[in-house]
Short mmCIF file of C-alpha atoms in Angstrom, two decimals:
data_model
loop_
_atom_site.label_atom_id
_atom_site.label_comp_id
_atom_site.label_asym_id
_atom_site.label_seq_id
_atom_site.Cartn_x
_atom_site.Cartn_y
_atom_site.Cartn_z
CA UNK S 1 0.00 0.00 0.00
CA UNK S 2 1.50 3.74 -0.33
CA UNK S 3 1.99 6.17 1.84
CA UNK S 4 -1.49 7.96 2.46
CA UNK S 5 -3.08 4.88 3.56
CA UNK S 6 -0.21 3.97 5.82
CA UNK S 7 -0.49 7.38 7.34
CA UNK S 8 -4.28 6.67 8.09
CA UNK S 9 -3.92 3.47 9.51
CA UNK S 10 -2.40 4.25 12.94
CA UNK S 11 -4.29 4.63 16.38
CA UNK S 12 -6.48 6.61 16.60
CA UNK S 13 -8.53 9.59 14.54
CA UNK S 14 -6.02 10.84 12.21
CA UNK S 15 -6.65 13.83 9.57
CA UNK S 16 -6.75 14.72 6.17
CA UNK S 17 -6.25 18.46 6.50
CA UNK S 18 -8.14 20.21 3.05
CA UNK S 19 -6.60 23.00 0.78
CA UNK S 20 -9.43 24.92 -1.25
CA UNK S 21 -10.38 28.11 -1.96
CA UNK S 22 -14.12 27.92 -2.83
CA UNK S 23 -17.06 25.38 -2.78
CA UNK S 24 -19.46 25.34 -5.32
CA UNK S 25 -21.99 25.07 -2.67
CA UNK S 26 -20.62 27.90 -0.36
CA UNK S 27 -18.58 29.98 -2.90
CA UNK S 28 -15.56 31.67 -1.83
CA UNK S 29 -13.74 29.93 1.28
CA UNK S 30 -10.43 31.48 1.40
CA UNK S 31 -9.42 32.78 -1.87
CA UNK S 32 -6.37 34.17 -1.07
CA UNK S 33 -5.53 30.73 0.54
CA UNK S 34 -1.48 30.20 -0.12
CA UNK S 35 -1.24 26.13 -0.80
CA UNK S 36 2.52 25.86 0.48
CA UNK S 37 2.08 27.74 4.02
CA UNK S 38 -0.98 25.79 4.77
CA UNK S 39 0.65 22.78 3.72
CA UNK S 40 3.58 23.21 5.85
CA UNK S 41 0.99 24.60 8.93
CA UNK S 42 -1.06 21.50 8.49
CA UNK S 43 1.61 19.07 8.97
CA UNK S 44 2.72 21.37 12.02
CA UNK S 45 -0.22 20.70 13.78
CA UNK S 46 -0.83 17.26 13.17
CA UNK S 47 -2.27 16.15 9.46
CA UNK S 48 -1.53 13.01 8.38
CA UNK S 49 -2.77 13.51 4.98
CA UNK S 50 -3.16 16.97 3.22
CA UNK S 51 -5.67 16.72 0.15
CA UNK S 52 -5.43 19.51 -2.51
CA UNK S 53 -8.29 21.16 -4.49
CA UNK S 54 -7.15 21.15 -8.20
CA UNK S 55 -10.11 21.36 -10.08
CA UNK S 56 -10.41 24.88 -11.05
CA UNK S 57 -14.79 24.82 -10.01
CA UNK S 58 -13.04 25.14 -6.57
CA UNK S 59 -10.51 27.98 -7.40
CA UNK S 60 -7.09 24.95 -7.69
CA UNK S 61 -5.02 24.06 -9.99
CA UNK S 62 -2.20 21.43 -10.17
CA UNK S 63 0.31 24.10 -9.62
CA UNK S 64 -1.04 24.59 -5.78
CA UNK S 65 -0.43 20.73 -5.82
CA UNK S 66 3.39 21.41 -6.98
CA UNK S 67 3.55 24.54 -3.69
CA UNK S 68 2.02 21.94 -1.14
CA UNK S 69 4.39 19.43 -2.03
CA UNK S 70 7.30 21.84 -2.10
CA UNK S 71 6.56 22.50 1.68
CA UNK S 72 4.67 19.52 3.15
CA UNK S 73 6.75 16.09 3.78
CA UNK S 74 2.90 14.90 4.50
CA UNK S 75 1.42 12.45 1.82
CA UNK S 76 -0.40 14.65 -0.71
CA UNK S 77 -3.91 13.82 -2.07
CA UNK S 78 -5.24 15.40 -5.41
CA UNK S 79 -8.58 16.01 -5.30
CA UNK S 80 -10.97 16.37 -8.75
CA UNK S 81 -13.47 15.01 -10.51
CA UNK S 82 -10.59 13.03 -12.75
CA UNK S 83 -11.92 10.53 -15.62
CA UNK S 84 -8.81 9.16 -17.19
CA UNK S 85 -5.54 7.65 -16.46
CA UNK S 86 -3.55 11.06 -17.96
CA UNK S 87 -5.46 12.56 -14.79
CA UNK S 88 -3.56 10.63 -13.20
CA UNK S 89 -0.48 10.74 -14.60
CA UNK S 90 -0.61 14.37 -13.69
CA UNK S 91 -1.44 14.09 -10.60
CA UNK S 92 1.95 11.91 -10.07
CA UNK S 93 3.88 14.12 -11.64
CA UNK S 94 2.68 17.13 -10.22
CA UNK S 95 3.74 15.25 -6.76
CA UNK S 96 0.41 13.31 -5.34
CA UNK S 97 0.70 10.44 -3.44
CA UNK S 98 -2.83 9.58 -3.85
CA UNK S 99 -6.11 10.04 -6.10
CA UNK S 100 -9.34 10.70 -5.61
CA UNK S 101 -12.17 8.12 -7.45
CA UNK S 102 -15.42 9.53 -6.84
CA UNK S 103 -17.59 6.62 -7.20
CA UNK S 104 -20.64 8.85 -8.67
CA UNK S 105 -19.18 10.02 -12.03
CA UNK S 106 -17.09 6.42 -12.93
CA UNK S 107 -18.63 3.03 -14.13
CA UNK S 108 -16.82 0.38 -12.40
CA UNK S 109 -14.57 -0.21 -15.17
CA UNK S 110 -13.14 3.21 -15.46
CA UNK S 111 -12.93 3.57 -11.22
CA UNK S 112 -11.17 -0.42 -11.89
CA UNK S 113 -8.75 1.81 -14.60
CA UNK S 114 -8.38 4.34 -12.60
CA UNK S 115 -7.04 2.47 -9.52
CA UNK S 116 -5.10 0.24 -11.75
CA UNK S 117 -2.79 3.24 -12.87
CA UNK S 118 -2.53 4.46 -9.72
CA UNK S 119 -1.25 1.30 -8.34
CA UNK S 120 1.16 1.48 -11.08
CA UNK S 121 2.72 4.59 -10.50
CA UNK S 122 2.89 4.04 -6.46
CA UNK S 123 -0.48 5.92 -6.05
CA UNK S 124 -2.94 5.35 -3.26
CA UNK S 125 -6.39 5.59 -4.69
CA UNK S 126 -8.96 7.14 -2.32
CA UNK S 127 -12.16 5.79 -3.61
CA UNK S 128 -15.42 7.50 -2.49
CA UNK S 129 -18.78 6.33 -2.12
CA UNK S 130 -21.76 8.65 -1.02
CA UNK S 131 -24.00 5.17 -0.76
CA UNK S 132 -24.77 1.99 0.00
CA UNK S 133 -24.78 0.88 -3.25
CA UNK S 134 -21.45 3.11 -3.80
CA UNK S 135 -19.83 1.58 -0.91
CA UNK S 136 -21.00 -1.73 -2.22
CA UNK S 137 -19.21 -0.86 -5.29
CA UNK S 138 -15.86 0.26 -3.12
CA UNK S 139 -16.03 -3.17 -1.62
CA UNK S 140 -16.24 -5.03 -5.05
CA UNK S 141 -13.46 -3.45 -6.23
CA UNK S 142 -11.08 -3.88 -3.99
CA UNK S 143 -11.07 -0.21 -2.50
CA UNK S 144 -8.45 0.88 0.27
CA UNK S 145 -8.70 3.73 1.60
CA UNK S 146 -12.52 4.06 1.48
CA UNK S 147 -13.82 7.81 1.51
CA UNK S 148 -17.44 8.27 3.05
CA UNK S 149 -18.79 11.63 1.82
CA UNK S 150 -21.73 13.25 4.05
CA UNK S 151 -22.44 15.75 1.10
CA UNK S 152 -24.72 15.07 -1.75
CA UNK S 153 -22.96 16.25 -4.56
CA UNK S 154 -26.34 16.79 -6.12
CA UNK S 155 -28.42 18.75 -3.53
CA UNK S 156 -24.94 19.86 -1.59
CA UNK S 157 -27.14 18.91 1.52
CA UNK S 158 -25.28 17.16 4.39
CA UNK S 159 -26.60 13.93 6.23
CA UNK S 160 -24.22 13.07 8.53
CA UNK S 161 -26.65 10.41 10.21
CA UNK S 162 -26.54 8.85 7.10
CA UNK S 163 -22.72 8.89 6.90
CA UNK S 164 -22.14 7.34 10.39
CA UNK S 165 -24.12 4.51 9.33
CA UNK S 166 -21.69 3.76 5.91
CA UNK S 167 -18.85 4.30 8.27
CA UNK S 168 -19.90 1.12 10.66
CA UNK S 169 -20.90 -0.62 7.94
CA UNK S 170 -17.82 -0.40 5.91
CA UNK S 171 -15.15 -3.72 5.72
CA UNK S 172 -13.43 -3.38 9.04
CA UNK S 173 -9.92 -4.49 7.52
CA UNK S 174 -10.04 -0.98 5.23
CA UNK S 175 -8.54 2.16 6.04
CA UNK S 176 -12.25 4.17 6.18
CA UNK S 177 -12.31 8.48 5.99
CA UNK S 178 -15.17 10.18 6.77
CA UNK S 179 -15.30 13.15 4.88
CA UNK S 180 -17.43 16.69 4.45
CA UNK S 181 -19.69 17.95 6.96
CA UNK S 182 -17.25 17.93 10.37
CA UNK S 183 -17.36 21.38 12.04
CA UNK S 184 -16.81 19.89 15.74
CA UNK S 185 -14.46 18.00 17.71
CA UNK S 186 -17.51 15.83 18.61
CA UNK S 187 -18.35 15.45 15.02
CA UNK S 188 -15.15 13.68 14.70
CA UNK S 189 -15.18 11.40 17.61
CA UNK S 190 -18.90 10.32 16.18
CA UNK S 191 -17.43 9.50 12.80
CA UNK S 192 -14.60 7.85 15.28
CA UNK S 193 -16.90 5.35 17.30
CA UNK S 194 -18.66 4.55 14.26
CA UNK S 195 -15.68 3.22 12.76
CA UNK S 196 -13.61 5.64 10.89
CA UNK S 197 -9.80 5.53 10.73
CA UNK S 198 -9.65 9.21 9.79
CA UNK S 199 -11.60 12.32 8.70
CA UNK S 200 -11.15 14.93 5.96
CA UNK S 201 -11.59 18.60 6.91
CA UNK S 202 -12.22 21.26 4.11
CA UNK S 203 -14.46 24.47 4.87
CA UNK S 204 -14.21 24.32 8.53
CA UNK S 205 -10.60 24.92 8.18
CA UNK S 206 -10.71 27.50 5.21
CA UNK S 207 -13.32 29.16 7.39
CA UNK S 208 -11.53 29.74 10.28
CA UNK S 209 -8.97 32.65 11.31
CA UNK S 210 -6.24 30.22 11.83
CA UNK S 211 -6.53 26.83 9.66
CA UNK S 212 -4.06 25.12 11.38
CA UNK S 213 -5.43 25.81 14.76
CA UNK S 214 -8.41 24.87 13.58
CA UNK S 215 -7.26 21.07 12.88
CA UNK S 216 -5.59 21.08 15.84
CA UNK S 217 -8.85 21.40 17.85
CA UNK S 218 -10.49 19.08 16.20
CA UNK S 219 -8.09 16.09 16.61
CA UNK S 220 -6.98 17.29 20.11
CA UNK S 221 -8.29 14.58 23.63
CA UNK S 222 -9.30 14.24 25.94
CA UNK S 223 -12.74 14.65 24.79
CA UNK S 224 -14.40 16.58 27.61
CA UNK S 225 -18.27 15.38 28.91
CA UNK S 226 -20.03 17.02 31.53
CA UNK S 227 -22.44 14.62 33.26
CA UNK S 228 -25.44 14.45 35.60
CA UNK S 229 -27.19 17.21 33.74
CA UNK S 230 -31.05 17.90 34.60
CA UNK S 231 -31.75 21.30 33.64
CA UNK S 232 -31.57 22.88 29.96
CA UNK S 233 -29.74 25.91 30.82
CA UNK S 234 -26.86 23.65 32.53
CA UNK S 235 -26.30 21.98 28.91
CA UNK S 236 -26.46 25.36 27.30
CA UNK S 237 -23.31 26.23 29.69
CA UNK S 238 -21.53 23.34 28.94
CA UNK S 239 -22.16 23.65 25.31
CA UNK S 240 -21.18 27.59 25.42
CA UNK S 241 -17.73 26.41 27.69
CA UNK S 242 -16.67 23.59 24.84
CA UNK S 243 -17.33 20.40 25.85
CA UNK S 244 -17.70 17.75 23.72
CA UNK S 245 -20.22 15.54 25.44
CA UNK S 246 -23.52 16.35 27.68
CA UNK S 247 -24.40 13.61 29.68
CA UNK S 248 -28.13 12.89 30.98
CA UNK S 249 -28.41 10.29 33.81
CA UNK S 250 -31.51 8.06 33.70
CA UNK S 251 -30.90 5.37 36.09
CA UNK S 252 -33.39 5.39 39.40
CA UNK S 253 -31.08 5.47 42.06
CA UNK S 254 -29.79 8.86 42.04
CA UNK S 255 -30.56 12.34 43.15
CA UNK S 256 -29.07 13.46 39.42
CA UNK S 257 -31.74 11.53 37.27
CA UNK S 258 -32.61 13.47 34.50
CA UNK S 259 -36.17 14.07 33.04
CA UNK S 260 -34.67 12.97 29.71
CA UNK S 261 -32.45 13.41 27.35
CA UNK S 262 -32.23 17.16 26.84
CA UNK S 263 -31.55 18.95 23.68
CA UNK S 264 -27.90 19.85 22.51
CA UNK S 265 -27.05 20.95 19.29
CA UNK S 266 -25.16 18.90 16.72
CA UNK S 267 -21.65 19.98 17.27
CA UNK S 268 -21.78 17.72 20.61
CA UNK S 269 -22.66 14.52 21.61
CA UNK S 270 -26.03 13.53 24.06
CA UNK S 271 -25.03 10.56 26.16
CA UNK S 272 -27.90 8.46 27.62
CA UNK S 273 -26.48 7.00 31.42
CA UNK S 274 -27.89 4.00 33.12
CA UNK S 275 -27.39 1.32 35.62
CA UNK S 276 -28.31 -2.17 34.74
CA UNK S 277 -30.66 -1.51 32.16
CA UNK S 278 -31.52 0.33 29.21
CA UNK S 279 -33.92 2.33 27.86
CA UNK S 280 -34.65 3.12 24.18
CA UNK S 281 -33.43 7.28 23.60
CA UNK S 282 -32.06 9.46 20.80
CA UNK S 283 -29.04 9.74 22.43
CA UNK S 284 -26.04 9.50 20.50
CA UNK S 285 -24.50 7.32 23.06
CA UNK S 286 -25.33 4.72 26.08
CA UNK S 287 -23.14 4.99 29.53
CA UNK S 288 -24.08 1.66 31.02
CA UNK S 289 -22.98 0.38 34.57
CA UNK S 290 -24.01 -2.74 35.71
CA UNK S 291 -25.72 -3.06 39.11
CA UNK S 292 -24.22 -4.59 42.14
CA UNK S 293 -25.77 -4.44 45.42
CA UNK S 294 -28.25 -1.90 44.40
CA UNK S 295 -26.12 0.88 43.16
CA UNK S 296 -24.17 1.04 40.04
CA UNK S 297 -20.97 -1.02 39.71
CA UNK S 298 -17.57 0.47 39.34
CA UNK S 299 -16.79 0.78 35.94
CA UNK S 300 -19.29 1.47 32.83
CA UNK S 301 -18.83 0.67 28.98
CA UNK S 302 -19.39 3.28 26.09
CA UNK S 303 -21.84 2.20 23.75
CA UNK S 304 -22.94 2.87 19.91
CA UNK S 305 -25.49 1.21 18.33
CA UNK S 306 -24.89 -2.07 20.83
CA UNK S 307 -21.53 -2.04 20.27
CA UNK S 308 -19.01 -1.04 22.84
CA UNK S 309 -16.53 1.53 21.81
CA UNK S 310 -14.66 2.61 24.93
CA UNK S 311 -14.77 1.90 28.68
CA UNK S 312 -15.57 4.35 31.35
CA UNK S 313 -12.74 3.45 34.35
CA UNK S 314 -14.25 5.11 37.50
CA UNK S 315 -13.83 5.14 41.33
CA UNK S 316 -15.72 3.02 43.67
CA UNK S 317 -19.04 3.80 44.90
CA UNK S 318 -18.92 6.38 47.72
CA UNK S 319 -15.14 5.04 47.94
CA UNK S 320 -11.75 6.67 47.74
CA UNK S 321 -8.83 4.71 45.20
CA UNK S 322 -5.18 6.09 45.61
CA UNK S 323 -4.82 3.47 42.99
CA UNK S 324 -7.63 4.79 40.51
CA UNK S 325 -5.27 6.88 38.18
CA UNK S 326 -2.71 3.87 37.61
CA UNK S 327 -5.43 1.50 36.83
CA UNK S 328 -6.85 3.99 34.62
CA UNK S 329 -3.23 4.42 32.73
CA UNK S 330 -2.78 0.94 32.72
CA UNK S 331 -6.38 0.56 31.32
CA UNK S 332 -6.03 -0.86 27.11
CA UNK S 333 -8.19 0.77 24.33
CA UNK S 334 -10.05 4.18 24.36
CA UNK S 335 -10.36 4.98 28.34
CA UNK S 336 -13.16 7.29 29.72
CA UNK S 337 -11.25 8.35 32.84
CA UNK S 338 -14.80 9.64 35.41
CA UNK S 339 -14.26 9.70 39.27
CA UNK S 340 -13.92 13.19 41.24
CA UNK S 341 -12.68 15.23 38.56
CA UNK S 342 -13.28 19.07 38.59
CA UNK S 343 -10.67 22.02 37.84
CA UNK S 344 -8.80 21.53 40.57
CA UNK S 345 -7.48 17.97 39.19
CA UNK S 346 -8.47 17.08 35.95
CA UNK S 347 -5.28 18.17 34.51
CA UNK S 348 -2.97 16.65 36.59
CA UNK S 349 -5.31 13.26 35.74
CA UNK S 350 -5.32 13.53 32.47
CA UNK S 351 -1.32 14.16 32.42
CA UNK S 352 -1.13 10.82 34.53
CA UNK S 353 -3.58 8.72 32.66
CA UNK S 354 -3.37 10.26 28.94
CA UNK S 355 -6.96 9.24 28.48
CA UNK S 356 -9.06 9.26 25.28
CA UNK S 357 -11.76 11.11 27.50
CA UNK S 358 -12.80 12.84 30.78
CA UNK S 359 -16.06 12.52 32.70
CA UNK S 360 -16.96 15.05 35.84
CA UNK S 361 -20.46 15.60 37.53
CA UNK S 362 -20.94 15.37 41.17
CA UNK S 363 -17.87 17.97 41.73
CA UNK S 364 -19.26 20.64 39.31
CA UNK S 365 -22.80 21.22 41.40
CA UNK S 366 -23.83 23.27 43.74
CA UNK S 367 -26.12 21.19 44.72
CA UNK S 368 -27.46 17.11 42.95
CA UNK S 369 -28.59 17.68 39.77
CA UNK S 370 -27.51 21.80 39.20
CA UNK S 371 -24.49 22.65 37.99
CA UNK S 372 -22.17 25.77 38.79
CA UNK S 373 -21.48 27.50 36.00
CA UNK S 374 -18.47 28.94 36.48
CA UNK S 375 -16.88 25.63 37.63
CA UNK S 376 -17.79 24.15 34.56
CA UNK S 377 -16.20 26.58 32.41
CA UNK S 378 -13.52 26.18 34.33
CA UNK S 379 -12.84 22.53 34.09
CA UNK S 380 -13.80 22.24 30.69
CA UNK S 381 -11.01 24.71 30.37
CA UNK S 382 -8.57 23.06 32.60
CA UNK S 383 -9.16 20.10 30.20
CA UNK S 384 -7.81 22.21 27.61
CA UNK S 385 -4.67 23.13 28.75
#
């Protein structure tokens, strides 16, 4: 395989960091964007991939190809609506490392062409399906890298539901990128959990005052949650400080049982919390403890769609650990790390533990069930740091 793929395939989320001056469906982005700075900016701030506009309906041309690869020692993907191996051969010469095959435009033969050349001049080919009959087709011809797009490139409209459920149902052995539509670190971690190896960021970069910045936030962990919400305007303060995750406890036993799960908008994620059982929600996640003795058990699971995609390592009920933080560390896999955490400690526990995410309720109240507002902001900051 070549060197884009490779790049993907590590642990965790990677990124493919997106150079483009316009969208068709947006217009201008950043016109006066300067391929070889954000090249070199991007792989400063931790791209694995850098894709390249060169289609000129989105303001590139091969040339800002030629600048990124003068700058960036990243692998390189050119991105176009490309129908014929001399697109290709352009694209290698011009100093890709990989192609775009957008599934929609090519009959299987051409995409089967199309990769073929690429193979044959040391080309990754980055095939994209929008579909499950696209994604079929990505299957069938041996596609790796997969590209999941969230954008219709007919109606430009974004379904990201939609994409999440290509994502888990894509081969497991491929190198999967979720692609168009991420604004939010949460977005990312959702395309994460449902199974992809990387995303691709475009507008939300060439939107923002400082691109690289930008990408930075949106790969950064620990992912922050703020749990044992019950009231509305608590979320909206935990939304407004950053985090990435509202959490809405629904098990029996506890003063913080919420009356559902409350609205949040899309940028974060709603996680449903129980203890033993579960009940059917629209939350984007399910917290689930088992039940010992008739309070919740020590450590939860993370859960998407049945399937468990991290584990929560907490303390003890109503009990102290000195040990908690080296069990957490020594922990495998993504690690919720949830047990006393507030401002005062979070950082120190996430330097000791290097988790994939941090959980905090009970020390963010002012009293079961409300939440302080200023102490949130100021762990959800303290995350941060």
């Amino acid at each position: 395989m070549g060197r884009l793929r490779d790049a993907l395939a590590g642990p965790g989320l990677a990124a493919i960091a997106e150079i483009k001056r316009r969208s068709p469906s947006a217009g201008d982005l950043r016109p006066g964007a300067d391929p070889a700075a954000l090249a070199r900016s991007f792989a400063a701030s931790g791209a694995a991939a850098v894709s390249v506009l060169v289609d000129e309906r989105f303001g590139g041309s091969l040339d800002d190809l030629r600048a990124a690869r003068a700058t960036a020692p990243l692998p390189l993907l050119g991105k176009g609506f490309f129908g014929s191996e001399e697109d290709v051969d352009a694209l290698a010469e011009a100093g890709a490392d990989a192609v775009l095959v957008l599934l929609r435009d090519l009959d299987d033969e051409l995409a089967a062409r199309l990769q073929a050349r690429a193979r044959e001049l040391g080309l990754d080919a980055l095939v994209e399906a929008h579909d499950a009959e696209e994604l079929e087709r990505a299957v069938q011809l041996g596609a790796d890298p997969i590209g999941i797009n969230a954008r219709d490139l007919s109606s430009f409209r974004i379904d990201r539901r939609a994409q999440l459920e290509l994502v888990a149902r894509a081969p497991r052995d491929c190198v999967v990128v979720a692609e168009s539509g991420i604004h939010s670190r949460a977005q990312g971690v959702a395309a994460e959990l449902a199974g992809a190896d990387a995303i691709l960021v475009g507008s939300a970069l060439m939107r923002a005052e400082d691109p690289a910045a930008k990408l930075a936030e949106l790969i950064s962990r620990p992912v922050v949650k703020v749990c044992g919400l019950t009231r509305q305007e608590d979320v909206d303060v935990a939304v407004e400080a950053g985090a990435d995750c509202v959490g809405f406890i629904l098990a029996r036993e506890t003063p913080r049982r919420a009356p559902g799960v409350l609205s949040a908008p899309d940028t974060v994620l709603r996680v449903a919390v129980f203890v033993g059982e579960t009940e059917e929600t629209d939350a984007d996640l399910v917290q689930l403890y088992a039940r010992e003795d008739g309070h919740r058990a020590r450590d939860a699971v993370l859960i998407r769609d049945g399937r468990e995609v991290a584990r929560v390592v907490d303390l003890p009920w109503e009990r102290e650990d000195r040990a908690h933080l080296r069990r957490a560390a020594a922990a495998e896999g993504r690690v919720m790390l949830a047990g006393k955490l507030g401002p005062e400690n979070v950082a120190a526990a996430i330097r000791a533990v290097r988790p994939w995410a941090v959980d905090a309720s009970s020390s963010l109240e002012v009293a079961p069930g409300v939440k302080d507002a200023d102490r949130v902001r100021a762990y959800v900051a303290a995350a941060r740091c």
